[in-house]
Amino acid sequence: MMKPGKIDEQNFIQRLSPERRIVVLTGAGISAESGIPTFRDAQEGLWSQFRPEELASPEGFRKNPKLVFDWYAWRRQKVLEAKPNLGHQILAAWEKQFPHLTLITQNVDGLHQAAGSEHVMEMHGSIHRLICLEERHPSPWVAAGSDVPLCPRCQSPLRPDVVWFGEMLDRVILQRIGRALSQCEIFIAVGTSGVVYPAAGFLDEVRAAGALTVVINKERVGADRTDLFLQGSASEVLQRLQSGWNQRDQGTDSPAR
Ligand code: OAD
């Protein structure tokens, strides 16, 4: 098991290897470079007068289902117009390069899959799917008319298949995440503010168990809680790590300090 302790980028690249059990957790920051507003920035224009909890909660939906449904339709349209960026693409390549890598995302945009990642744990669901309010019957996305669409099976209102404030996460996904974290040797958090649990607790959990932790963020977020903090945009930092790995893999890098 990796022992935590402050390391530098070169040392980290030396410790990367296809044998290592790696967990990558991504947040809205990795999709920001694809033009998707991060969760809180999403309060642009029309939505600026609402708190996220009013739009992303069961109470908010019951109070004004059409407003909430329209907000997700607006966010989904932004996602459909977006393309995965280099950060998504590098993580998709890492799925092949590091066979024991687990990718967990808090994002609901599906851009990791669009970049080629085949095994993505979407712990907060997906904006591309709907479920019905009463029975959680799954449904592909259906545009709203004057009212929100109804479930063809039970006629209850359809809502986005995403985790809302105050809702429980999918138990099966949580179990799979727990297994991955329990075996994790290297944990990399990319573009997340680390304020929403349970994801916000993953880094401390694996670090306490002896994993090596890396945080990649545009802002200095979580720098004092991790073994290695790399400030910069997700795509820029991941690209630098990838080229460091390529050099090392071809045996052309400088000896580890
Ligand atoms: P946030 O919007 O809370 O945080 C985004 C993080 O990404 C911030 O720390 C930014 O500094 C960082 N960031 C922004 N652009 C970046 C870039 N180009 N490169 C690297 N980092 C960048 O989003 P999340 O942490 O993902 O929950 O939020 C977690 C959850 O809170 C979301 O999944 C959502 C929200 O409630 C649900 O939808 C259930």
PDB file of C-alpha atoms and ligand atoms in Angstrom:
ATOM      1  CA  MET A   1       0.000   0.000   0.000  1.00  0.00           C
ATOM      2  CA  MET A   2       1.340   3.463  -0.886  1.00  0.00           C
ATOM      3  CA  LYS A   3       2.409   5.539   2.112  1.00  0.00           C
ATOM      4  CA  PRO A   4       1.108   9.165   2.004  1.00  0.00           C
ATOM      5  CA  GLY A   5       3.620  11.922   2.416  1.00  0.00           C
ATOM      6  CA  LYS A   6       4.290  15.083   0.395  1.00  0.00           C
ATOM      7  CA  ILE A   7       5.640  14.169  -3.054  1.00  0.00           C
ATOM      8  CA  ASP A   8       6.348  16.123  -6.233  1.00  0.00           C
ATOM      9  CA  GLU A   9       4.972  15.618  -9.750  1.00  0.00           C
ATOM     10  CA  GLN A  10       7.980  13.686 -11.062  1.00  0.00           C
ATOM     11  CA  ASN A  11       7.921  11.355  -8.084  1.00  0.00           C
ATOM     12  CA  PHE A  12       4.201  10.788  -8.656  1.00  0.00           C
ATOM     13  CA  ILE A  13       4.778   9.893 -12.304  1.00  0.00           C
ATOM     14  CA  GLN A  14       7.394   7.370 -11.143  1.00  0.00           C
ATOM     15  CA  ARG A  15       4.802   5.760  -8.882  1.00  0.00           C
ATOM     16  CA  LEU A  16       2.202   5.443 -11.651  1.00  0.00           C
ATOM     17  CA  SER A  17       2.065   1.909 -13.049  1.00  0.00           C
ATOM     18  CA  PRO A  18      -0.410  -0.449 -14.743  1.00  0.00           C
ATOM     19  CA  GLU A  19      -0.335  -2.639 -11.626  1.00  0.00           C
ATOM     20  CA  ARG A  20      -1.557   0.138  -9.358  1.00  0.00           C
ATOM     21  CA  ARG A  21      -5.192   0.329  -8.235  1.00  0.00           C
ATOM     22  CA  ILE A  22      -6.068   3.904  -9.220  1.00  0.00           C
ATOM     23  CA  VAL A  23      -9.331   5.738  -8.449  1.00  0.00           C
ATOM     24  CA  VAL A  24     -10.094   8.973 -10.305  1.00  0.00           C
ATOM     25  CA  LEU A  25     -12.938  11.184  -9.030  1.00  0.00           C
ATOM     26  CA  THR A  26     -14.074  13.963 -11.339  1.00  0.00           C
ATOM     27  CA  GLY A  27     -16.307  16.967 -10.749  1.00  0.00           C
ATOM     28  CA  ALA A  28     -17.765  19.791 -12.807  1.00  0.00           C
ATOM     29  CA  GLY A  29     -14.301  21.317 -13.276  1.00  0.00           C
ATOM     30  CA  ILE A  30     -13.330  18.699 -15.855  1.00  0.00           C
ATOM     31  CA  SER A  31     -16.321  19.655 -18.025  1.00  0.00           C
ATOM     32  CA  ALA A  32     -15.860  23.412 -17.601  1.00  0.00           C
ATOM     33  CA  GLU A  33     -13.405  23.419 -20.532  1.00  0.00           C
ATOM     34  CA  SER A  34     -16.139  21.886 -22.686  1.00  0.00           C
ATOM     35  CA  GLY A  35     -18.267  24.955 -22.005  1.00  0.00           C
ATOM     36  CA  ILE A  36     -20.475  23.329 -19.376  1.00  0.00           C
ATOM     37  CA  PRO A  37     -21.019  25.743 -16.484  1.00  0.00           C
ATOM     38  CA  THR A  38     -19.986  24.252 -13.162  1.00  0.00           C
ATOM     39  CA  PHE A  39     -22.943  23.466 -10.966  1.00  0.00           C
ATOM     40  CA  ARG A  40     -23.155  26.806  -9.238  1.00  0.00           C
ATOM     41  CA  ASP A  41     -22.172  28.874 -12.310  1.00  0.00           C
ATOM     42  CA  ALA A  42     -25.201  27.287 -13.982  1.00  0.00           C
ATOM     43  CA  GLN A  43     -27.260  30.024 -12.367  1.00  0.00           C
ATOM     44  CA  GLU A  44     -26.798  32.169 -15.483  1.00  0.00           C
ATOM     45  CA  GLY A  45     -29.389  34.587 -16.781  1.00  0.00           C
ATOM     46  CA  LEU A  46     -32.899  33.266 -16.313  1.00  0.00           C
ATOM     47  CA  TRP A  47     -31.876  31.006 -13.447  1.00  0.00           C
ATOM     48  CA  SER A  48     -29.842  33.480 -11.452  1.00  0.00           C
ATOM     49  CA  GLN A  49     -32.722  34.278  -9.084  1.00  0.00           C
ATOM     50  CA  PHE A  50     -33.027  30.669  -7.872  1.00  0.00           C
ATOM     51  CA  ARG A  51     -30.909  28.743  -5.352  1.00  0.00           C
ATOM     52  CA  PRO A  52     -29.628  25.396  -6.705  1.00  0.00           C
ATOM     53  CA  GLU A  53     -31.571  23.603  -3.945  1.00  0.00           C
ATOM     54  CA  GLU A  54     -34.827  25.057  -5.368  1.00  0.00           C
ATOM     55  CA  LEU A  55     -34.034  23.555  -8.758  1.00  0.00           C
ATOM     56  CA  ALA A  56     -32.272  20.329  -7.790  1.00  0.00           C
ATOM     57  CA  SER A  57     -34.462  18.929  -5.011  1.00  0.00           C
ATOM     58  CA  PRO A  58     -37.646  16.833  -4.734  1.00  0.00           C
ATOM     59  CA  GLU A  59     -39.352  19.744  -2.958  1.00  0.00           C
ATOM     60  CA  GLY A  60     -38.366  22.143  -5.730  1.00  0.00           C
ATOM     61  CA  PHE A  61     -39.730  19.745  -8.331  1.00  0.00           C
ATOM     62  CA  ARG A  62     -43.015  19.151  -6.506  1.00  0.00           C
ATOM     63  CA  LYS A  63     -43.421  22.919  -6.031  1.00  0.00           C
ATOM     64  CA  ASN A  64     -42.721  23.828  -9.652  1.00  0.00           C
ATOM     65  CA  PRO A  65     -42.134  20.745 -11.844  1.00  0.00           C
ATOM     66  CA  LYS A  66     -42.135  22.672 -15.130  1.00  0.00           C
ATOM     67  CA  LEU A  67     -39.501  25.192 -13.924  1.00  0.00           C
ATOM     68  CA  VAL A  68     -37.205  22.397 -12.739  1.00  0.00           C
ATOM     69  CA  PHE A  69     -37.763  20.302 -15.862  1.00  0.00           C
ATOM     70  CA  ASP A  70     -37.036  23.353 -18.075  1.00  0.00           C
ATOM     71  CA  TRP A  71     -33.827  24.061 -16.125  1.00  0.00           C
ATOM     72  CA  TYR A  72     -32.584  20.536 -16.777  1.00  0.00           C
ATOM     73  CA  ALA A  73     -33.686  20.794 -20.436  1.00  0.00           C
ATOM     74  CA  TRP A  74     -31.587  23.981 -20.670  1.00  0.00           C
ATOM     75  CA  ARG A  75     -28.583  22.259 -19.026  1.00  0.00           C
ATOM     76  CA  ARG A  76     -29.031  19.178 -21.236  1.00  0.00           C
ATOM     77  CA  GLN A  77     -29.065  21.350 -24.367  1.00  0.00           C
ATOM     78  CA  LYS A  78     -25.712  22.838 -23.278  1.00  0.00           C
ATOM     79  CA  VAL A  79     -24.365  19.289 -22.846  1.00  0.00           C
ATOM     80  CA  LEU A  80     -25.618  18.213 -26.280  1.00  0.00           C
ATOM     81  CA  GLU A  81     -23.784  21.197 -27.816  1.00  0.00           C
ATOM     82  CA  ALA A  82     -20.589  20.369 -25.884  1.00  0.00           C
ATOM     83  CA  LYS A  83     -17.717  18.105 -26.864  1.00  0.00           C
ATOM     84  CA  PRO A  84     -15.464  16.143 -24.505  1.00  0.00           C
ATOM     85  CA  ASN A  85     -12.189  18.005 -23.934  1.00  0.00           C
ATOM     86  CA  LEU A  86      -8.605  16.769 -23.669  1.00  0.00           C
ATOM     87  CA  GLY A  87      -9.062  16.021 -19.982  1.00  0.00           C
ATOM     88  CA  HIS A  88     -11.908  13.590 -20.719  1.00  0.00           C
ATOM     89  CA  GLN A  89      -9.879  12.076 -23.568  1.00  0.00           C
ATOM     90  CA  ILE A  90      -6.785  11.478 -21.440  1.00  0.00           C
ATOM     91  CA  LEU A  91      -8.850   9.770 -18.738  1.00  0.00           C
ATOM     92  CA  ALA A  92     -10.420   7.598 -21.445  1.00  0.00           C
ATOM     93  CA  ALA A  93      -6.895   6.621 -22.585  1.00  0.00           C
ATOM     94  CA  TRP A  94      -5.923   5.897 -18.955  1.00  0.00           C
ATOM     95  CA  GLU A  95      -8.723   3.310 -18.810  1.00  0.00           C
ATOM     96  CA  LYS A  96      -6.585   1.271 -21.260  1.00  0.00           C
ATOM     97  CA  GLN A  97      -3.171   2.339 -19.912  1.00  0.00           C
ATOM     98  CA  PHE A  98      -4.014   1.504 -16.289  1.00  0.00           C
ATOM     99  CA  PRO A  99      -6.222  -1.628 -16.233  1.00  0.00           C
ATOM    100  CA  HIS A 100      -6.987  -1.254 -12.512  1.00  0.00           C
ATOM    101  CA  LEU A 101      -8.290   2.313 -12.872  1.00  0.00           C
ATOM    102  CA  THR A 102     -11.802   3.140 -11.591  1.00  0.00           C
ATOM    103  CA  LEU A 103     -13.409   6.356 -12.859  1.00  0.00           C
ATOM    104  CA  ILE A 104     -16.047   7.881 -10.603  1.00  0.00           C
ATOM    105  CA  THR A 105     -17.782  11.061 -11.710  1.00  0.00           C
ATOM    106  CA  GLN A 106     -20.122  13.454  -9.932  1.00  0.00           C
ATOM    107  CA  ASN A 107     -21.028  14.913 -13.318  1.00  0.00           C
ATOM    108  CA  VAL A 108     -24.284  14.033 -15.051  1.00  0.00           C
ATOM    109  CA  ASP A 109     -23.211  15.186 -18.537  1.00  0.00           C
ATOM    110  CA  GLY A 110     -22.002  11.872 -20.015  1.00  0.00           C
ATOM    111  CA  LEU A 111     -18.862  13.516 -21.477  1.00  0.00           C
ATOM    112  CA  HIS A 112     -16.543  10.809 -20.113  1.00  0.00           C
ATOM    113  CA  GLN A 113     -18.478   8.210 -22.113  1.00  0.00           C
ATOM    114  CA  ALA A 114     -18.525  10.521 -25.144  1.00  0.00           C
ATOM    115  CA  ALA A 115     -14.693  10.659 -24.881  1.00  0.00           C
ATOM    116  CA  GLY A 116     -14.485   6.840 -24.910  1.00  0.00           C
ATOM    117  CA  SER A 117     -14.448   5.865 -21.222  1.00  0.00           C
ATOM    118  CA  GLU A 118     -16.361   2.574 -21.050  1.00  0.00           C
ATOM    119  CA  HIS A 119     -16.621   2.047 -17.293  1.00  0.00           C
ATOM    120  CA  VAL A 120     -17.875   5.224 -15.628  1.00  0.00           C
ATOM    121  CA  MET A 121     -19.530   5.266 -12.206  1.00  0.00           C
ATOM    122  CA  GLU A 122     -22.037   8.127 -12.483  1.00  0.00           C
ATOM    123  CA  MET A 123     -22.647   8.601  -8.778  1.00  0.00           C
ATOM    124  CA  HIS A 124     -25.067  11.496  -9.330  1.00  0.00           C
ATOM    125  CA  GLY A 125     -26.944   9.955 -12.273  1.00  0.00           C
ATOM    126  CA  SER A 126     -27.311  11.258 -15.812  1.00  0.00           C
ATOM    127  CA  ILE A 127     -29.050  14.239 -17.392  1.00  0.00           C
ATOM    128  CA  HIS A 128     -29.695  12.086 -20.464  1.00  0.00           C
ATOM    129  CA  ARG A 129     -32.149   9.813 -18.657  1.00  0.00           C
ATOM    130  CA  LEU A 130     -35.506  10.388 -17.008  1.00  0.00           C
ATOM    131  CA  ILE A 131     -37.269   8.427 -14.278  1.00  0.00           C
ATOM    132  CA  CYS A 132     -40.811   8.832 -13.008  1.00  0.00           C
ATOM    133  CA  LEU A 133     -41.541  10.428  -9.671  1.00  0.00           C
ATOM    134  CA  GLU A 134     -43.576   7.630  -8.100  1.00  0.00           C
ATOM    135  CA  GLU A 135     -42.007   4.351  -9.313  1.00  0.00           C
ATOM    136  CA  ARG A 136     -38.663   5.528 -10.749  1.00  0.00           C
ATOM    137  CA  HIS A 137     -39.539   3.794 -14.042  1.00  0.00           C
ATOM    138  CA  PRO A 138     -36.689   4.642 -16.474  1.00  0.00           C
ATOM    139  CA  SER A 139     -37.417   6.635 -19.622  1.00  0.00           C
ATOM    140  CA  PRO A 140     -35.310   8.137 -22.391  1.00  0.00           C
ATOM    141  CA  TRP A 141     -35.374  11.940 -22.466  1.00  0.00           C
ATOM    142  CA  VAL A 142     -38.719  13.348 -23.612  1.00  0.00           C
ATOM    143  CA  ALA A 143     -39.170  17.070 -24.288  1.00  0.00           C
ATOM    144  CA  ALA A 144     -41.744  18.820 -22.116  1.00  0.00           C
ATOM    145  CA  GLY A 145     -44.846  20.392 -23.711  1.00  0.00           C
ATOM    146  CA  SER A 146     -46.817  22.842 -21.623  1.00  0.00           C
ATOM    147  CA  ASP A 147     -46.486  20.362 -18.724  1.00  0.00           C
ATOM    148  CA  VAL A 148     -43.766  17.929 -17.765  1.00  0.00           C
ATOM    149  CA  PRO A 149     -44.091  14.571 -19.598  1.00  0.00           C
ATOM    150  CA  LEU A 150     -45.759  11.669 -17.806  1.00  0.00           C
ATOM    151  CA  CYS A 151     -44.488   8.135 -17.359  1.00  0.00           C
ATOM    152  CA  PRO A 152     -45.989   5.913 -20.073  1.00  0.00           C
ATOM    153  CA  ARG A 153     -46.260   3.072 -17.516  1.00  0.00           C
ATOM    154  CA  CYS A 154     -47.756   4.750 -14.458  1.00  0.00           C
ATOM    155  CA  GLN A 155     -48.625   8.272 -15.602  1.00  0.00           C
ATOM    156  CA  SER A 156     -46.623   9.918 -12.809  1.00  0.00           C
ATOM    157  CA  PRO A 157     -44.488  12.958 -13.799  1.00  0.00           C
ATOM    158  CA  LEU A 158     -41.086  12.248 -15.355  1.00  0.00           C
ATOM    159  CA  ARG A 159     -38.013  13.903 -13.796  1.00  0.00           C
ATOM    160  CA  PRO A 160     -34.294  13.851 -14.588  1.00  0.00           C
ATOM    161  CA  ASP A 161     -32.483  10.683 -13.413  1.00  0.00           C
ATOM    162  CA  VAL A 162     -30.061  12.698 -11.271  1.00  0.00           C
ATOM    163  CA  VAL A 163     -29.459  12.719  -7.519  1.00  0.00           C
ATOM    164  CA  TRP A 164     -31.079  15.784  -5.945  1.00  0.00           C
ATOM    165  CA  PHE A 165     -30.251  17.532  -2.699  1.00  0.00           C
ATOM    166  CA  GLY A 166     -31.495  15.381   0.156  1.00  0.00           C
ATOM    167  CA  GLU A 167     -31.789  12.230  -1.963  1.00  0.00           C
ATOM    168  CA  MET A 168     -29.921   8.965  -1.379  1.00  0.00           C
ATOM    169  CA  LEU A 169     -27.397   7.777  -3.938  1.00  0.00           C
ATOM    170  CA  ASP A 170     -27.864   4.483  -5.769  1.00  0.00           C
ATOM    171  CA  ARG A 171     -26.987   1.712  -3.287  1.00  0.00           C
ATOM    172  CA  VAL A 172     -25.343  -0.560  -5.868  1.00  0.00           C
ATOM    173  CA  ILE A 173     -23.096   2.244  -7.158  1.00  0.00           C
ATOM    174  CA  LEU A 174     -22.191   3.177  -3.577  1.00  0.00           C
ATOM    175  CA  GLN A 175     -21.177  -0.447  -2.870  1.00  0.00           C
ATOM    176  CA  ARG A 176     -19.012  -0.556  -6.005  1.00  0.00           C
ATOM    177  CA  ILE A 177     -17.418   2.755  -5.052  1.00  0.00           C
ATOM    178  CA  GLY A 178     -16.771   1.457  -1.526  1.00  0.00           C
ATOM    179  CA  ARG A 179     -15.005  -1.609  -2.935  1.00  0.00           C
ATOM    180  CA  ALA A 180     -12.844   0.515  -5.240  1.00  0.00           C
ATOM    181  CA  LEU A 181     -11.898   2.894  -2.415  1.00  0.00           C
ATOM    182  CA  SER A 182     -11.042   0.000  -0.075  1.00  0.00           C
ATOM    183  CA  GLN A 183      -8.461  -1.278  -2.576  1.00  0.00           C
ATOM    184  CA  CYS A 184      -7.278   2.146  -3.768  1.00  0.00           C
ATOM    185  CA  GLU A 185      -3.511   2.794  -3.892  1.00  0.00           C
ATOM    186  CA  ILE A 186      -3.583   6.089  -5.843  1.00  0.00           C
ATOM    187  CA  PHE A 187      -6.511   8.557  -5.665  1.00  0.00           C
ATOM    188  CA  ILE A 188      -6.779  11.487  -8.059  1.00  0.00           C
ATOM    189  CA  ALA A 189      -9.512  14.157  -7.607  1.00  0.00           C
ATOM    190  CA  VAL A 190      -9.993  16.319 -10.706  1.00  0.00           C
ATOM    191  CA  GLY A 191     -12.059  19.533 -10.817  1.00  0.00           C
ATOM    192  CA  THR A 192     -14.198  19.150  -7.743  1.00  0.00           C
ATOM    193  CA  SER A 193     -14.787  21.621  -4.925  1.00  0.00           C
ATOM    194  CA  GLY A 194     -15.038  18.739  -2.432  1.00  0.00           C
ATOM    195  CA  VAL A 195     -18.102  20.190  -0.671  1.00  0.00           C
ATOM    196  CA  VAL A 196     -20.784  17.614  -1.453  1.00  0.00           C
ATOM    197  CA  TYR A 197     -20.755  14.279   0.387  1.00  0.00           C
ATOM    198  CA  PRO A 198     -20.209  11.380   0.068  1.00  0.00           C
ATOM    199  CA  ALA A 199     -17.706  12.278  -2.716  1.00  0.00           C
ATOM    200  CA  ALA A 200     -16.150  14.972  -0.528  1.00  0.00           C
ATOM    201  CA  GLY A 201     -15.115  12.305   1.982  1.00  0.00           C
ATOM    202  CA  PHE A 202     -13.369   9.936  -0.433  1.00  0.00           C
ATOM    203  CA  LEU A 203      -9.936  11.592  -0.296  1.00  0.00           C
ATOM    204  CA  ASP A 204      -9.656  11.537   3.501  1.00  0.00           C
ATOM    205  CA  GLU A 205     -10.974   7.950   3.559  1.00  0.00           C
ATOM    206  CA  VAL A 206      -8.363   6.527   1.183  1.00  0.00           C
ATOM    207  CA  ARG A 207      -5.557   8.664   2.583  1.00  0.00           C
ATOM    208  CA  ALA A 208      -6.244   7.327   6.084  1.00  0.00           C
ATOM    209  CA  ALA A 209      -5.947   3.828   4.580  1.00  0.00           C
ATOM    210  CA  GLY A 210      -2.523   4.634   3.149  1.00  0.00           C
ATOM    211  CA  ALA A 211      -3.303   5.591  -0.451  1.00  0.00           C
ATOM    212  CA  LEU A 212      -1.331   8.253  -2.285  1.00  0.00           C
ATOM    213  CA  THR A 213      -3.607  11.238  -3.072  1.00  0.00           C
ATOM    214  CA  VAL A 214      -3.440  13.862  -5.839  1.00  0.00           C
ATOM    215  CA  VAL A 215      -5.737  16.877  -6.289  1.00  0.00           C
ATOM    216  CA  ILE A 216      -5.991  18.711  -9.620  1.00  0.00           C
ATOM    217  CA  ASN A 217      -7.894  22.002  -9.500  1.00  0.00           C
ATOM    218  CA  LYS A 218      -7.830  25.391 -11.180  1.00  0.00           C
ATOM    219  CA  GLU A 219      -8.111  27.007  -7.720  1.00  0.00           C
ATOM    220  CA  ARG A 220      -6.129  26.166  -4.620  1.00  0.00           C
ATOM    221  CA  VAL A 221      -8.808  23.812  -3.268  1.00  0.00           C
ATOM    222  CA  GLY A 222      -7.884  20.942  -0.911  1.00  0.00           C
ATOM    223  CA  ALA A 223      -4.160  21.621  -1.318  1.00  0.00           C
ATOM    224  CA  ASP A 224      -3.434  21.030   2.366  1.00  0.00           C
ATOM    225  CA  ARG A 225      -5.282  17.680   2.529  1.00  0.00           C
ATOM    226  CA  THR A 226      -3.419  15.855  -0.194  1.00  0.00           C
ATOM    227  CA  ASP A 227       0.034  14.390  -0.916  1.00  0.00           C
ATOM    228  CA  LEU A 228       0.302  16.245  -4.220  1.00  0.00           C
ATOM    229  CA  PHE A 229      -1.634  19.331  -5.331  1.00  0.00           C
ATOM    230  CA  LEU A 230      -1.430  20.321  -9.013  1.00  0.00           C
ATOM    231  CA  GLN A 231      -2.947  23.711  -9.720  1.00  0.00           C
ATOM    232  CA  GLY A 232      -4.168  24.312 -13.253  1.00  0.00           C
ATOM    233  CA  SER A 233      -6.865  23.383 -15.690  1.00  0.00           C
ATOM    234  CA  ALA A 234      -7.756  19.694 -15.770  1.00  0.00           C
ATOM    235  CA  SER A 235      -6.759  19.221 -19.417  1.00  0.00           C
ATOM    236  CA  GLU A 236      -3.440  21.071 -19.009  1.00  0.00           C
ATOM    237  CA  VAL A 237      -2.385  19.136 -15.893  1.00  0.00           C
ATOM    238  CA  LEU A 238      -3.562  15.746 -17.187  1.00  0.00           C
ATOM    239  CA  GLN A 239      -1.722  16.377 -20.453  1.00  0.00           C
ATOM    240  CA  ARG A 240       1.483  17.153 -18.513  1.00  0.00           C
ATOM    241  CA  LEU A 241       1.111  13.946 -16.486  1.00  0.00           C
ATOM    242  CA  GLN A 242       0.473  11.970 -19.668  1.00  0.00           C
ATOM    243  CA  SER A 243       3.612  13.279 -21.368  1.00  0.00           C
ATOM    244  CA  GLY A 244       5.619  12.587 -18.210  1.00  0.00           C
ATOM    245  CA  TRP A 245       4.282   9.030 -18.256  1.00  0.00           C
ATOM    246  CA  ASN A 246       5.082   8.655 -21.984  1.00  0.00           C
ATOM    247  CA  GLN A 247       8.677   9.790 -21.431  1.00  0.00           C
ATOM    248  CA  ARG A 248       9.062   7.444 -18.488  1.00  0.00           C
ATOM    249  CA  ASP A 249       7.408   4.596 -20.345  1.00  0.00           C
ATOM    250  CA  GLN A 250       9.861   5.033 -23.221  1.00  0.00           C
ATOM    251  CA  GLY A 251      12.701   5.218 -20.685  1.00  0.00           C
ATOM    252  CA  THR A 252      13.635   8.722 -21.807  1.00  0.00           C
ATOM    253  CA  ASP A 253      12.886  10.570 -18.575  1.00  0.00           C
ATOM    254  CA  SER A 254      15.286  12.006 -16.021  1.00  0.00           C
ATOM    255  CA  PRO A 255      15.912   9.713 -13.002  1.00  0.00           C
ATOM    256  CA  ALA A 256      13.382  10.245 -10.187  1.00  0.00           C
ATOM    257  CA  ARG A 257      14.629  12.858  -7.707  1.00  0.00           C
TER     258      ARG A 257
HETATM  259  P1  OAD B   1     -18.349  22.620  -8.202  1.00  0.00           P
HETATM  260  O1  OAD B   1     -18.959  23.601  -9.130  1.00  0.00           O
HETATM  261  O2  OAD B   1     -18.748  22.627  -6.745  1.00  0.00           O
HETATM  262  O3  OAD B   1     -16.747  22.749  -8.212  1.00  0.00           O
HETATM  263  C1  OAD B   1     -16.055  22.739  -9.439  1.00  0.00           C
HETATM  264  C2  OAD B   1     -14.572  22.750  -9.095  1.00  0.00           C
HETATM  265  O4  OAD B   1     -13.830  22.675 -10.297  1.00  0.00           O
HETATM  266  C3  OAD B   1     -14.120  24.023  -8.370  1.00  0.00           C
HETATM  267  O5  OAD B   1     -13.287  23.667  -7.270  1.00  0.00           O
HETATM  268  C4  OAD B   1     -13.323  24.785  -9.445  1.00  0.00           C
HETATM  269  O6  OAD B   1     -12.218  25.481  -8.877  1.00  0.00           O
HETATM  270  C5  OAD B   1     -12.810  23.657 -10.293  1.00  0.00           C
HETATM  271  N1  OAD B   1     -12.594  24.009 -11.696  1.00  0.00           N
HETATM  272  C6  OAD B   1     -13.319  24.840 -12.479  1.00  0.00           C
HETATM  273  N2  OAD B   1     -12.832  24.848 -13.737  1.00  0.00           N
HETATM  274  C7  OAD B   1     -11.773  23.979 -13.746  1.00  0.00           C
HETATM  275  C8  OAD B   1     -10.860  23.540 -14.739  1.00  0.00           C
HETATM  276  N3  OAD B   1     -10.919  23.991 -16.000  1.00  0.00           N
HETATM  277  N4  OAD B   1      -9.904  22.641 -14.393  1.00  0.00           N
HETATM  278  C9  OAD B   1      -9.816  22.176 -13.117  1.00  0.00           C
HETATM  279  N5  OAD B   1     -10.665  22.552 -12.106  1.00  0.00           N
HETATM  280  C10 OAD B   1     -11.621  23.445 -12.441  1.00  0.00           C
HETATM  281  O7  OAD B   1     -18.620  21.175  -8.837  1.00  0.00           O
HETATM  282  P2  OAD B   1     -18.498  19.776  -8.123  1.00  0.00           P
HETATM  283  O8  OAD B   1     -17.374  19.727  -7.138  1.00  0.00           O
HETATM  284  O9  OAD B   1     -18.495  18.756  -9.185  1.00  0.00           O
HETATM  285  O10 OAD B   1     -24.386  17.576  -7.244  1.00  0.00           O
HETATM  286  O11 OAD B   1     -19.903  19.713  -7.314  1.00  0.00           O
HETATM  287  C11 OAD B   1     -20.238  18.501  -6.672  1.00  0.00           C
HETATM  288  C12 OAD B   1     -21.734  18.376  -6.729  1.00  0.00           C
HETATM  289  O12 OAD B   1     -22.353  19.559  -6.181  1.00  0.00           O
HETATM  290  C13 OAD B   1     -22.284  18.277  -8.133  1.00  0.00           C
HETATM  291  O13 OAD B   1     -22.180  16.964  -8.630  1.00  0.00           O
HETATM  292  C14 OAD B   1     -23.734  18.672  -7.894  1.00  0.00           C
HETATM  293  C15 OAD B   1     -23.562  19.820  -6.909  1.00  0.00           C
HETATM  294  O14 OAD B   1     -24.614  19.841  -5.978  1.00  0.00           O
HETATM  295  C16 OAD B   1     -25.470  17.033  -7.888  1.00  0.00           C
HETATM  296  O15 OAD B   1     -25.833  17.414  -8.984  1.00  0.00           O
HETATM  297  C17 OAD B   1     -26.103  15.950  -7.112  1.00  0.00           C
END
